[in-house]
Amino acid sequence: MISSPKFRIAALQEQSFSGSYPALNQPIDELALAEIKGAILAKLRLEIGKDASVATKRDWYKAAALALRDRITHRWLTAEKESYDAGAKRVYYLSLEFLIGRLFTDALNNMGLLPVFEGALGDLGVGLDELRKCEPDAALGNGGLGRLAACFMESMATLSIPAIGYGIRYDFGLFRQIINHGWQQEYPDEWLGFGNPWEFQRPEVVYNIHFGGTIEHVDEGGRDRAIWHPAETVEAMAYDTPIVGWRGQRVNALRLWSAHAPDPLKLDVFNTGDYVSASAEQARAEAICKFLYPNDESAAGRELRLRQEYFFVSASLQDLVKRHLSADGQLRSLAMKAAVQLNDTHPSLAVTELMRILVDLHHFRWDEAWKITVATLSYTNHTLLPEALETWPVELFERLLPRHLEIIYRINVQHLALAEERCPGDIEFRAAVSLIDEKSGRRVRMGQLAFVGSHRINGVSAMHSDLMKETVFHDLHHLYPTRITNKTNGITFRRWLMLANPRLTGLIRDVCGEAVLDDFSLFERLESHASDNAFQQQFRDVKRHNKLLLARLMAERNHIKVDPSALFDVQIKRIHEYKRQLLNILEAVALYQAIKDEPQRNWVPRVKIFAGKAAASYRYAKLIIKLINDVAEVVNNDPAIDGRLKIAFLADYNVSLAEVIIPAADLSEQISTAGMEASGTGNMKLALNGALTIGTLDGANIEIRDHVGAENIAIFGMEAGDVMVRRKQGLDASDLIGRSPRLARAITAIESGAFSPGDPARFASIGHALRYLDHYMVSADFDSYYDTQRSIDARWQVVPAWTRASILNVARMPWFSSDRTIREYAEEIWNVPVKPPTPRLLKEQAQWGAKR
C-alpha cells in the first residue's frame, strides 16, 4: 500500500474515470482516514447488514453515503439551531421541480471531505468513481427550471442564508427516455428503487390537504366567516434532504412531500373480497406524487396537475406558518421573518392558500391578510410564452378548490377596482388584467394571480425582464409599475466546473491561486495567460481528455466512433420548437449535402451532439427527435463523407450525462427564436467550460456576449423586434425558401423521404411547417445560421485564436455564478442578510498578491 498521503492522492486520481476530483490541496490526516474507514465499515455492517467480503458496489455506496450524511447532519442541526436562536429571517423556495442530480460527490466536495473519503475507500479496495455511478439521478425535474432551483439551494447554503426548499417527492419523477428505432419512448424512472440514503423520513410531520366539498358562510360578530367542508382529505408527509453549502459552513433542507390517504385500507370493503376498491383511496392519493408532469391532454390529467400543485403549496405553507408561530408566536410579523419565492407559475396557489390560512384559520381581516400575503410572496417568471402561463377552467377550480375560487373572485374585485381607478371606463384593459379570462371558456389565470399577489416579480435575464413589461405582463406592469425587476440566472460553479471538469479546475487554481475556489472573480487572472502558448497547450490537453471521455460514452451508448480532434458541436436542452433543434438538424442536412457535393474540399470534421427529452404529449417535438435520429442513421453510415460529419442523439439526458457532455463541448448551440428564451443556464455551463457560443440575441446570450466580448461569441439571426414584425407580416416562408437553393434542397430531402425511405411521408408535416407556418423562424434564420456555422469552421482552423477565445470565455464567466444571483435576491427582494467574504478568503487573496 502507498503510505504517503501525497502519493496516495496522485495514484487514486489516475484511477478515476473523470481524471481527478478538486481536492482542496490538503494532506490526508491519517487519523481522519482511519475514522472514515471505520465509519464506512460500521454503516456497512449495522445499516446495510453486510460483511465487507460479500458487499456489492451499491452496498459500499450506501454505507459511504450514510457515513457522510452523519457528518453533514451535525452541521445541519447546528446551523438550524443557531438561525432559530438568532431569530433570523428565512427563505422558503417553492418549486415543482428540483433537479438535484447525484449528491454524493457534490456533498463530499462541499464538505471538504472528498480526498479523505477517496483515500479511505481506496484503502478498502473500492473506487470512489465506481460508487458515484451507483447513485441514481434524483428524477425531480425536467430541465433548466429544476436545475436552477438546485443551484439556488446550494448557493443559499453557501451564502449562509437560512432556507428551505419545498417540492414533491415524486416516486418516478420525469420519465426515463429510451430511443427505439429513432422514436422516443417513455418509461418510469425508478430512482427510489434501492432507497435513498440522503433523505430523512419525517412521519411526525403530516398535514391534511383538502379537496372538493362545500363552503358554509357564517356570521361571527358581524364578520363573514367561511368554513370549508371538504369532500376529500389527503395527507402530506415530509421527507428532508440536506443541501450542503461550500466548505460545509451551512446546511439547509430540501423538504419534499409524499401523498397518502388518511385511511389507506378500507378493511370492511377488503373483507368483502373487493380488494381493489379497499385501497382505491390510497391509490388516488398516491397518484399525486407518482409522476412529474402527468399528461394533461385528458380531463383526468389536468385535474391531477392541479391537485399536485395545490398539494405541495398547501403542505408547504402550513409547514412554514407552523414554524413561524413556533418561533415568533404570532403571524403579523410573517413578512418580516419569512420570504416565500414562487419558482414559476406552478406554486401560484400560494397566494390564495396563504389568504385562506390567514383569514379562515387565523381570523385576520381581509385587508391586513392581503398586505401580509403580498409582502411575503415574490414570483419568478420563466417564460414569455402565453400558453405556458397556466390557466385552469373555472369549473375545475369550483369542483376541486371551491374556497380558493371564492378568494380569487374577491381578490379580483379589488384588483379590477384599481384597474378602473387607473384607466376609467377602459373595459378592454380590465379584461386584460383580470384574474379570470372570460374569452376562453372562463379560466383562472395563474400568472396574473402570482403577479397580483406578490410584491416583486422578476424575470431571469435583462432581455426577458424588459420583454415581460412589453408582452405577457404589459397591462399588469402599467397597473403595478414598480413590481417587475430582473435577476439574471446563474449556476453553481462547484457542480458545473469543480466536479464536472476537475482538470480544468486544477489548471485554473494553478494560475489564479487557491482562493479562486471561494472568489470566482479571480478567474480574471486567466486573461493574462490567454495568448500564452504553453498555457494554451495545457488548456487544449484538458479539453482533449474530456472529449475522449465523451467519445467513449458515445461509442458505448450509440455505437458511434468519433474523432476527438473533431469540433464537438453540442445542443443539450428540452426538445421544443422554440429551442430550434430543428434548425440545427436542418443545417446538418445542408452540410451533409455540401460535403457530398465537394468531397475534395477541406471540410472541418464535426460531431453534432443532441440530448434532451420531449414532453410525452408533445408529438411534434417527438417527431423532431425521430428526424434527428433518421438523419444520423444516414449520415453516420455514408462512407462518401469519410466521417467528416457525425450526429449523435444521446438518450435519457440528465444531470450526470450533462456533467460528461459539457466539459467536452467546443461549440454551444443557444439558437432559440429571439424573444422566446427567458434566460437559459446551459449556455452559462458550456461557456464556463470553454465552449464558444453560437446563438441568437435571446435570453442570457445577450449578457454572455457583453461579458465575454462580442468577438468571442457567434451571434446570428433576427432579433426579437424583427421576429415580432415578421410574425405580423405572416408565417409563409415560401419567398425565403425560393431565394435560398441550399435551404430548399434540405427541406425537399427531408419531406420527400431521403432520410425515411421506408416511410417517405413521415416528415411531410415538418416540411409543410418550414414552408408555410414558420412561427419559430427556422426557415427565416436558416441562411444566417448556416453562414455563421461556416465562419465557425474557419475560426476552428486557427487553433491559437480559437483557444484564446475559449480561455477568455472561462475567464469572463464569474458574473454568472448563482452566488451572485442569490445575493441579489437576498438584498433586493427577500431583505435577508448575506454572509460577507470570509477572513480566510481575504487572507488568501493578500497572500496571492504578495506572491505575485
Coordinates of N, CA, C and O in Angstrom, one line a residue, residues 300-454:
A300 N -58.8 14.1 -16.7 CA -58.2 13.5 -15.5 C -56.8 13.9 -15.3 O -56.3 14.2 -14.2
G301 N -56.0 14.1 -16.4 CA -54.6 14.5 -16.3 C -54.5 16.0 -15.8 O -53.7 16.3 -15.0
R302 N -55.5 16.8 -16.3 CA -55.5 18.2 -15.9 C -55.8 18.3 -14.4 O -55.3 19.1 -13.7
E303 N -56.8 17.5 -14.0 CA -57.2 17.5 -12.6 C -56.0 17.1 -11.7 O -55.7 17.7 -10.6
L304 N -55.3 16.1 -12.1 CA -54.1 15.6 -11.3 C -53.1 16.7 -11.2 O -52.4 16.9 -10.2
R305 N -52.8 17.4 -12.3 CA -51.8 18.5 -12.3 C -52.2 19.6 -11.2 O -51.4 20.0 -10.5
L306 N -53.5 19.9 -11.2 CA -53.9 21.0 -10.3 C -53.9 20.4 -8.9 O -53.5 21.1 -7.9
R307 N -54.2 19.1 -8.7 CA -54.1 18.5 -7.4 C -52.6 18.5 -6.9 O -52.4 18.8 -5.7
Q308 N -51.7 18.2 -7.8 CA -50.3 18.3 -7.4 C -49.9 19.6 -6.9 O -49.2 19.8 -5.9
E309 N -50.3 20.6 -7.7 CA -49.8 22.0 -7.3 C -50.4 22.5 -6.0 O -49.7 23.1 -5.2
Y310 N -51.7 22.2 -5.8 CA -52.3 22.6 -4.5 C -51.7 21.8 -3.4 O -51.4 22.3 -2.3
F311 N -51.5 20.5 -3.6 CA -51.0 19.6 -2.5 C -49.7 20.2 -2.0 O -49.5 20.3 -0.8
F312 N -48.7 20.4 -2.8 CA -47.4 20.8 -2.3 C -47.4 22.3 -1.8 O -46.7 22.6 -0.8
V313 N -48.2 23.1 -2.4 CA -48.3 24.5 -1.9 C -49.0 24.5 -0.5 O -48.5 25.2 0.4
S314 N -50.1 23.8 -0.3 CA -50.8 23.8 1.0 C -49.9 23.2 2.1 O -49.8 23.8 3.1
A315 N -49.3 22.1 1.8 CA -48.4 21.5 2.8 C -47.2 22.4 3.2 O -46.9 22.6 4.3
S316 N -46.7 23.1 2.2 CA -45.5 23.9 2.4 C -45.9 25.1 3.2 O -45.2 25.5 4.2
L317 N -47.0 25.8 2.9 CA -47.4 27.0 3.6 C -47.9 26.6 5.1 O -47.6 27.3 6.0
Q318 N -48.6 25.5 5.2 CA -48.9 25.1 6.6 C -47.7 24.8 7.4 O -47.6 25.2 8.6
D319 N -46.7 24.3 6.8 CA -45.4 24.0 7.5 C -44.7 25.3 7.9 O -44.2 25.4 9.0
L320 N -44.6 26.2 6.9 CA -43.8 27.4 7.2 C -44.6 28.3 8.2 O -43.9 29.0 9.1
V321 N -45.9 28.3 8.2 CA -46.7 29.0 9.2 C -46.5 28.4 10.6 O -46.3 29.1 11.6
K322 N -46.5 27.1 10.6 CA -46.3 26.4 11.9 C -44.9 26.8 12.5 O -44.7 27.0 13.7
R323 N -43.9 26.8 11.6 CA -42.5 27.1 12.0 C -42.5 28.5 12.5 O -41.8 28.8 13.6
H324 N -43.1 29.4 11.8 CA -43.1 30.8 12.2 C -43.8 31.0 13.6 O -43.3 31.8 14.4
L325 N -44.9 30.4 13.7 CA -45.7 30.6 15.0 C -44.9 30.0 16.2 O -44.9 30.5 17.3
S326 N -44.2 28.9 15.9 CA -43.3 28.3 17.0 C -42.2 29.2 17.4 O -41.8 29.3 18.5
A327 N -41.7 30.0 16.4 CA -40.5 30.8 16.7 C -41.0 32.2 17.2 O -40.3 32.8 18.0
D328 N -42.1 32.7 16.6 CA -42.4 34.1 16.8 C -43.8 34.3 17.6 O -44.0 35.4 18.1
G329 N -44.6 33.3 17.6 CA -45.8 33.4 18.4 C -47.0 34.1 17.7 O -48.1 33.9 18.2
Q330 N -46.8 34.8 16.7 CA -47.9 35.5 16.0 C -47.6 35.7 14.5 O -46.4 35.7 14.2
L331 N -48.6 35.9 13.7 CA -48.5 35.9 12.3 C -48.3 37.3 11.7 O -48.0 37.4 10.5
R332 N -48.5 38.4 12.5 CA -48.4 39.7 11.9 C -47.0 40.0 11.4 O -46.8 40.9 10.5
S333 N -46.0 39.3 12.0 CA -44.6 39.6 11.6 C -44.2 38.6 10.5 O -43.0 38.5 10.2
L334 N -45.1 37.9 9.9 CA -44.7 36.9 8.9 C -43.8 37.4 7.8 O -42.7 36.8 7.5
A335 N -44.1 38.5 7.2 CA -43.3 39.1 6.1 C -41.9 39.5 6.6 O -41.0 39.6 5.8
M336 N -41.8 39.8 7.9 CA -40.5 40.3 8.4 C -39.6 39.1 8.7 O -38.4 39.2 8.7
K337 N -40.2 37.9 8.8 CA -39.4 36.7 9.2 C -39.4 35.6 8.1 O -38.7 34.6 8.2
A338 N -40.2 35.8 7.1 CA -40.3 34.8 6.0 C -40.4 35.4 4.7 O -41.2 36.3 4.5
A339 N -39.6 34.9 3.7 CA -39.7 35.3 2.3 C -40.0 34.1 1.5 O -39.2 33.1 1.6
V340 N -41.1 34.1 0.8 CA -41.5 33.0 0.0 C -41.4 33.3 -1.4 O -42.0 34.2 -2.0
Q341 N -40.5 32.5 -2.1 CA -40.3 32.7 -3.5 C -41.0 31.6 -4.3 O -40.8 30.4 -4.1
L342 N -41.8 32.0 -5.3 CA -42.6 31.1 -6.2 C -41.8 30.9 -7.4 O -41.6 31.9 -8.2
N343 N -41.3 29.7 -7.7 CA -40.5 29.4 -8.9 C -41.4 29.1 -10.0 O -41.8 27.9 -10.1
D344 N -41.8 30.0 -10.8 CA -42.7 29.9 -12.0 C -44.1 29.9 -11.5 O -44.4 30.1 -10.3
T345 N -45.1 29.6 -12.4 CA -46.5 29.7 -12.0 C -47.0 28.5 -11.3 O -48.1 28.6 -10.7
H346 N -46.3 27.4 -11.2 CA -46.8 26.2 -10.6 C -47.2 26.5 -9.1 O -48.2 25.9 -8.6
P347 N -46.5 27.3 -8.3 CA -46.9 27.5 -6.9 C -47.8 28.7 -6.8 O -47.9 29.2 -5.6
S348 N -48.4 29.2 -7.8 CA -49.2 30.4 -7.7 C -50.4 30.3 -6.7 O -50.8 31.3 -6.2
L349 N -50.8 29.1 -6.5 CA -51.9 28.9 -5.5 C -51.5 29.4 -4.1 O -52.3 29.5 -3.2
A350 N -50.2 29.6 -3.9 CA -49.7 30.1 -2.6 C -50.4 31.4 -2.2 O -50.6 31.7 -1.0
V351 N -50.8 32.2 -3.2 CA -51.5 33.5 -3.0 C -52.8 33.2 -2.3 O -53.1 33.8 -1.2
T352 N -53.6 32.3 -2.8 CA -54.9 32.1 -2.2 C -54.8 31.2 -1.0 O -55.6 31.4 -0.1
E353 N -53.9 30.3 -0.9 CA -53.7 29.4 0.2 C -53.3 30.2 1.5 O -53.8 30.0 2.6
L354 N -52.4 31.1 1.3 CA -51.9 32.0 2.4 C -53.1 32.9 2.9 O -53.3 33.0 4.1
M355 N -53.8 33.4 1.9 CA -55.0 34.2 2.3 C -56.0 33.3 3.1 O -56.6 33.7 4.1
R356 N -56.2 32.1 2.6 CA -57.2 31.2 3.3 C -56.7 30.9 4.8 O -57.5 30.9 5.7
I357 N -55.4 30.6 4.9 CA -54.8 30.4 6.2 C -55.0 31.6 7.2 O -55.4 31.4 8.3
L358 N -54.7 32.8 6.6 CA -54.8 33.9 7.5 C -56.2 34.3 7.8 O -56.5 34.7 9.0
V359 N -57.1 34.3 6.8 CA -58.5 34.8 7.0 C -59.3 33.7 7.7 O -60.0 34.0 8.7
D360 N -59.3 32.5 7.1 CA -60.2 31.5 7.6 C -59.8 30.8 8.9 O -60.6 30.5 9.8
L361 N -58.5 30.6 9.0 CA -58.0 29.8 10.1 C -57.5 30.6 11.3 O -57.5 30.2 12.4
H362 N -56.9 31.8 10.9 CA -56.4 32.7 12.0 C -57.1 34.0 12.1 O -56.7 34.9 12.9
H363 N -58.2 34.1 11.4 CA -59.2 35.2 11.6 C -58.7 36.6 11.4 O -59.1 37.6 12.1
F364 N -57.8 36.8 10.5 CA -57.3 38.1 10.1 C -58.4 38.8 9.3 O -59.1 38.2 8.5
R365 N -58.5 40.1 9.4 CA -59.3 40.9 8.5 C -58.7 40.8 7.1 O -57.5 40.7 6.9
W366 N -59.5 40.9 6.1 CA -59.1 40.7 4.7 C -58.0 41.6 4.3 O -56.9 41.2 3.8
D367 N -58.1 42.9 4.6 CA -57.1 43.9 4.1 C -55.7 43.6 4.8 O -54.7 43.8 4.1
E368 N -55.7 43.3 6.1 CA -54.5 43.0 6.7 C -53.8 41.7 6.2 O -52.6 41.7 6.0
A369 N -54.7 40.7 6.0 CA -54.2 39.5 5.4 C -53.5 39.7 4.1 O -52.5 39.1 3.7
W370 N -54.2 40.5 3.3 CA -53.7 40.8 1.9 C -52.3 41.5 2.0 O -51.4 41.2 1.2
K371 N -52.2 42.5 2.9 CA -50.9 43.1 3.0 C -49.8 42.2 3.4 O -48.7 42.2 2.9
I372 N -50.1 41.3 4.3 CA -49.1 40.3 4.7 C -48.8 39.3 3.6 O -47.6 39.0 3.3
T373 N -49.8 38.9 2.8 CA -49.5 38.0 1.7 C -48.6 38.6 0.7 O -47.6 38.0 0.2
V374 N -49.0 39.8 0.2 CA -48.2 40.4 -0.8 C -46.8 40.7 -0.4 O -45.8 40.5 -1.1
A375 N -46.6 41.1 0.9 CA -45.3 41.4 1.4 C -44.4 40.2 1.6 O -43.2 40.2 1.5
T376 N -45.1 39.0 1.7 CA -44.3 37.8 2.0 C -43.9 37.1 0.7 O -42.9 36.5 0.6
L377 N -44.8 37.2 -0.3 CA -44.6 36.4 -1.6 C -43.8 37.2 -2.6 O -44.0 38.4 -2.8
S378 N -43.0 36.5 -3.4 CA -42.4 37.1 -4.6 C -42.4 36.0 -5.7 O -42.4 34.8 -5.3
Y379 N -42.4 36.4 -6.9 CA -42.7 35.4 -8.0 C -41.6 35.6 -9.1 O -41.3 36.7 -9.6
T380 N -41.0 34.4 -9.5 CA -40.1 34.4 -10.6 C -40.8 33.9 -11.9 O -41.4 32.7 -11.8
N381 N -40.9 34.7 -12.9 CA -41.4 34.2 -14.2 C -40.3 33.6 -15.1 O -39.3 34.2 -15.1
H382 N -40.6 32.5 -15.7 CA -39.6 31.9 -16.5 C -40.0 31.8 -18.0 O -39.3 31.1 -18.8
T383 N -41.1 32.4 -18.4 CA -41.5 32.2 -19.8 C -42.2 33.5 -20.4 O -42.9 34.2 -19.6
L384 N -42.0 33.6 -21.7 CA -42.7 34.7 -22.4 C -43.8 34.0 -23.3 O -44.5 34.7 -24.0
L385 N -44.0 32.7 -23.2 CA -45.0 32.0 -23.9 C -46.3 32.1 -23.2 O -46.5 31.6 -22.1
P386 N -47.3 32.8 -23.8 CA -48.6 32.9 -23.0 C -49.2 31.6 -22.6 O -49.8 31.5 -21.6
E387 N -49.0 30.6 -23.5 CA -49.6 29.3 -23.2 C -48.9 28.6 -22.0 O -49.5 27.6 -21.4
A388 N -47.7 29.0 -21.7 CA -47.0 28.4 -20.5 C -47.4 29.1 -19.2 O -47.0 28.6 -18.1
L389 N -48.1 30.2 -19.3 CA -48.7 30.8 -18.1 C -50.0 30.1 -17.8 O -51.0 30.4 -18.3
E390 N -49.9 29.2 -16.9 CA -51.0 28.2 -16.7 C -52.4 28.9 -16.5 O -52.4 29.9 -15.8
T391 N -53.4 28.3 -17.0 CA -54.7 28.7 -16.8 C -55.5 27.4 -16.5 O -55.2 26.3 -17.0
W392 N -56.6 27.6 -15.6 CA -57.4 26.4 -15.3 C -58.9 26.7 -15.4 O -59.3 27.9 -15.1
P393 N -59.7 25.8 -15.9 CA -61.1 26.1 -16.1 C -61.7 26.4 -14.7 O -61.4 25.8 -13.7
V394 N -62.6 27.4 -14.7 CA -63.3 27.8 -13.5 C -64.1 26.6 -13.0 O -64.1 26.4 -11.7
E395 N -64.6 25.8 -13.9 CA -65.4 24.7 -13.4 C -64.6 23.7 -12.6 O -65.0 23.1 -11.6
L396 N -63.3 23.5 -13.1 CA -62.4 22.6 -12.4 C -62.1 23.1 -11.0 O -62.0 22.4 -10.0
F397 N -61.8 24.4 -11.0 CA -61.5 25.1 -9.7 C -62.6 25.0 -8.7 O -62.5 24.7 -7.5
E398 N -63.8 25.2 -9.2 CA -65.0 25.2 -8.4 C -65.2 23.8 -7.8 O -65.6 23.7 -6.6
R399 N -64.9 22.8 -8.5 CA -65.1 21.4 -8.1 C -64.0 21.0 -7.1 O -64.3 20.3 -6.1
L400 N -62.8 21.4 -7.4 CA -61.7 20.9 -6.7 C -61.3 21.8 -5.5 O -60.9 21.3 -4.4
L401 N -61.3 23.1 -5.7 CA -60.9 24.1 -4.7 C -61.9 25.2 -4.6 O -61.6 26.4 -4.9
P402 N -63.1 24.9 -4.1 CA -64.2 25.9 -4.0 C -63.8 27.1 -3.2 O -64.2 28.3 -3.6
R403 N -63.2 27.0 -2.1 CA -62.9 28.1 -1.3 C -61.9 29.0 -1.9 O -62.0 30.2 -1.9
H404 N -60.9 28.4 -2.6 CA -59.9 29.2 -3.3 C -60.5 30.0 -4.5 O -60.0 31.1 -4.7
L405 N -61.5 29.5 -5.1 CA -62.1 30.2 -6.2 C -62.9 31.5 -5.6 O -62.8 32.5 -6.2
E406 N -63.5 31.3 -4.5 CA -64.1 32.4 -3.8 C -63.1 33.5 -3.5 O -63.3 34.7 -3.7
I407 N -61.9 33.1 -3.0 CA -60.9 34.0 -2.6 C -60.3 34.7 -3.9 O -60.1 36.0 -3.9
I408 N -60.2 34.0 -5.0 CA -59.8 34.6 -6.3 C -60.7 35.6 -6.7 O -60.4 36.7 -7.2
Y409 N -62.0 35.3 -6.6 CA -63.1 36.3 -7.0 C -63.0 37.6 -6.2 O -63.1 38.7 -6.7
R410 N -62.7 37.4 -4.9 CA -62.6 38.6 -4.1 C -61.4 39.4 -4.4 O -61.4 40.7 -4.4
I411 N -60.2 38.7 -4.5 CA -59.0 39.4 -4.9 C -59.3 40.2 -6.2 O -58.8 41.4 -6.4
N412 N -60.0 39.6 -7.2 CA -60.2 40.1 -8.5 C -61.1 41.4 -8.4 O -60.8 42.4 -9.1
V413 N -62.0 41.4 -7.5 CA -62.9 42.6 -7.3 C -62.1 43.8 -6.9 O -62.2 44.9 -7.6
Q414 N -61.2 43.7 -5.9 CA -60.4 44.8 -5.5 C -59.3 45.2 -6.6 O -59.0 46.3 -6.8
H415 N -58.8 44.1 -7.2 CA -57.8 44.3 -8.3 C -58.4 45.1 -9.5 O -57.8 46.1 -10.0
L416 N -59.7 44.7 -9.9 CA -60.3 45.4 -11.0 C -60.8 46.8 -10.6 O -60.9 47.7 -11.5
A417 N -61.0 47.0 -9.3 CA -61.4 48.3 -8.9 C -60.2 49.3 -9.1 O -60.3 50.4 -9.5
L418 N -59.0 48.8 -8.8 CA -57.8 49.6 -9.0 C -57.6 49.8 -10.5 O -57.2 50.9 -10.9
A419 N -57.9 48.8 -11.3 CA -57.8 49.0 -12.8 C -58.7 50.1 -13.3 O -58.4 50.9 -14.1
E420 N -59.9 50.1 -12.7 CA -60.9 51.1 -13.1 C -60.5 52.5 -12.7 O -60.6 53.5 -13.4
E421 N -59.9 52.5 -11.5 CA -59.4 53.8 -11.0 C -58.2 54.3 -11.9 O -58.2 55.5 -12.1
R422 N -57.4 53.4 -12.3 CA -56.2 53.8 -13.1 C -56.6 54.2 -14.6 O -56.1 55.1 -15.1
C423 N -57.6 53.4 -15.1 CA -58.0 53.6 -16.5 C -59.5 53.6 -16.5 O -60.1 52.6 -16.9
P424 N -60.2 54.7 -16.1 CA -61.6 54.7 -16.0 C -62.3 54.4 -17.4 O -61.9 54.9 -18.4
G425 N -63.3 53.4 -17.3 CA -64.1 53.1 -18.5 C -63.4 52.3 -19.5 O -64.0 52.0 -20.5
D426 N -62.2 51.8 -19.3 CA -61.5 51.0 -20.3 C -61.8 49.5 -20.0 O -61.1 48.9 -19.3
I427 N -62.8 49.1 -20.7 CA -63.3 47.7 -20.5 C -62.2 46.7 -21.0 O -62.0 45.6 -20.3
E428 N -61.6 47.0 -22.1 CA -60.6 46.1 -22.6 C -59.4 45.9 -21.6 O -58.8 44.9 -21.5
F429 N -59.0 47.0 -21.0 CA -57.9 47.0 -20.0 C -58.3 46.1 -18.8 O -57.5 45.3 -18.4
R430 N -59.5 46.3 -18.3 CA -59.9 45.5 -17.2 C -60.0 44.0 -17.6 O -59.6 43.1 -16.8
A431 N -60.4 43.7 -18.8 CA -60.5 42.3 -19.2 C -59.0 41.7 -19.4 O -58.8 40.6 -19.1
A432 N -58.1 42.6 -19.8 CA -56.7 42.1 -20.0 C -56.0 41.8 -18.6 O -55.3 40.8 -18.6
V433 N -56.3 42.6 -17.6 CA -55.6 42.3 -16.3 C -56.4 41.4 -15.4 O -55.9 41.0 -14.3
S434 N -57.7 41.1 -15.7 CA -58.5 40.3 -14.8 C -57.9 38.9 -14.5 O -57.2 38.3 -15.4
L435 N -58.1 38.4 -13.3 CA -57.6 37.1 -13.0 C -58.4 36.0 -13.6 O -58.0 34.8 -13.6
I436 N -59.6 36.4 -14.2 CA -60.4 35.4 -14.9 C -60.4 35.8 -16.4 O -60.8 36.9 -16.8
D437 N -60.1 34.8 -17.2 CA -60.1 35.0 -18.7 C -61.6 34.6 -19.1 O -61.9 33.5 -19.1
E438 N -62.3 35.6 -19.5 CA -63.7 35.4 -19.9 C -63.9 35.0 -21.3 O -65.0 34.6 -21.8
K439 N -62.8 35.1 -22.1 CA -62.9 34.9 -23.6 C -62.7 33.4 -24.0 O -63.0 33.1 -25.1
S440 N -62.1 32.7 -23.1 CA -61.7 31.3 -23.5 C -62.4 30.3 -22.6 O -61.8 29.4 -22.0
G441 N -63.7 30.4 -22.4 CA -64.4 29.5 -21.6 C -64.3 29.7 -20.1 O -64.5 28.7 -19.3
R442 N -64.0 30.9 -19.7 CA -63.8 31.2 -18.2 C -62.7 30.3 -17.6 O -62.9 29.2 -17.1
R443 N -61.5 30.9 -17.5 CA -60.4 30.2 -16.9 C -59.7 31.1 -16.0 O -59.6 32.4 -16.1
V444 N -59.1 30.5 -14.9 CA -58.3 31.3 -13.9 C -56.9 31.4 -14.4 O -56.2 30.4 -14.8
R445 N -56.4 32.6 -14.5 CA -55.1 32.9 -15.0 C -54.1 32.9 -13.8 O -54.0 33.8 -13.0
M446 N -53.2 31.9 -13.8 CA -52.3 31.7 -12.7 C -51.1 32.7 -12.7 O -50.7 33.1 -11.6
G447 N -50.7 33.0 -13.9 CA -49.6 34.0 -13.9 C -50.0 35.4 -13.4 O -49.3 36.0 -12.6
Q448 N -51.3 35.8 -13.7 CA -51.8 37.0 -13.2 C -52.0 37.0 -11.7 O -51.8 37.9 -11.0
L449 N -52.5 35.8 -11.2 CA -52.7 35.6 -9.8 C -51.3 35.8 -9.0 O -51.3 36.5 -8.0
A450 N -50.3 35.1 -9.5 CA -49.0 35.3 -8.9 C -48.5 36.7 -8.9 O -47.9 37.2 -8.0
F451 N -48.7 37.4 -10.0 CA -48.3 38.8 -10.2 C -49.0 39.7 -9.2 O -48.3 40.4 -8.5
V452 N -50.3 39.6 -9.1 CA -51.1 40.5 -8.3 C -50.8 40.2 -6.8 O -50.8 41.1 -6.0
G453 N -50.5 38.9 -6.4 CA -50.3 38.6 -5.0 C -48.8 38.6 -4.6 O -48.6 38.2 -3.4
S454 N -47.9 39.2 -5.3 CA -46.5 39.3 -5.0 C -46.0 40.7 -5.0 O -46.5 41.5 -5.8

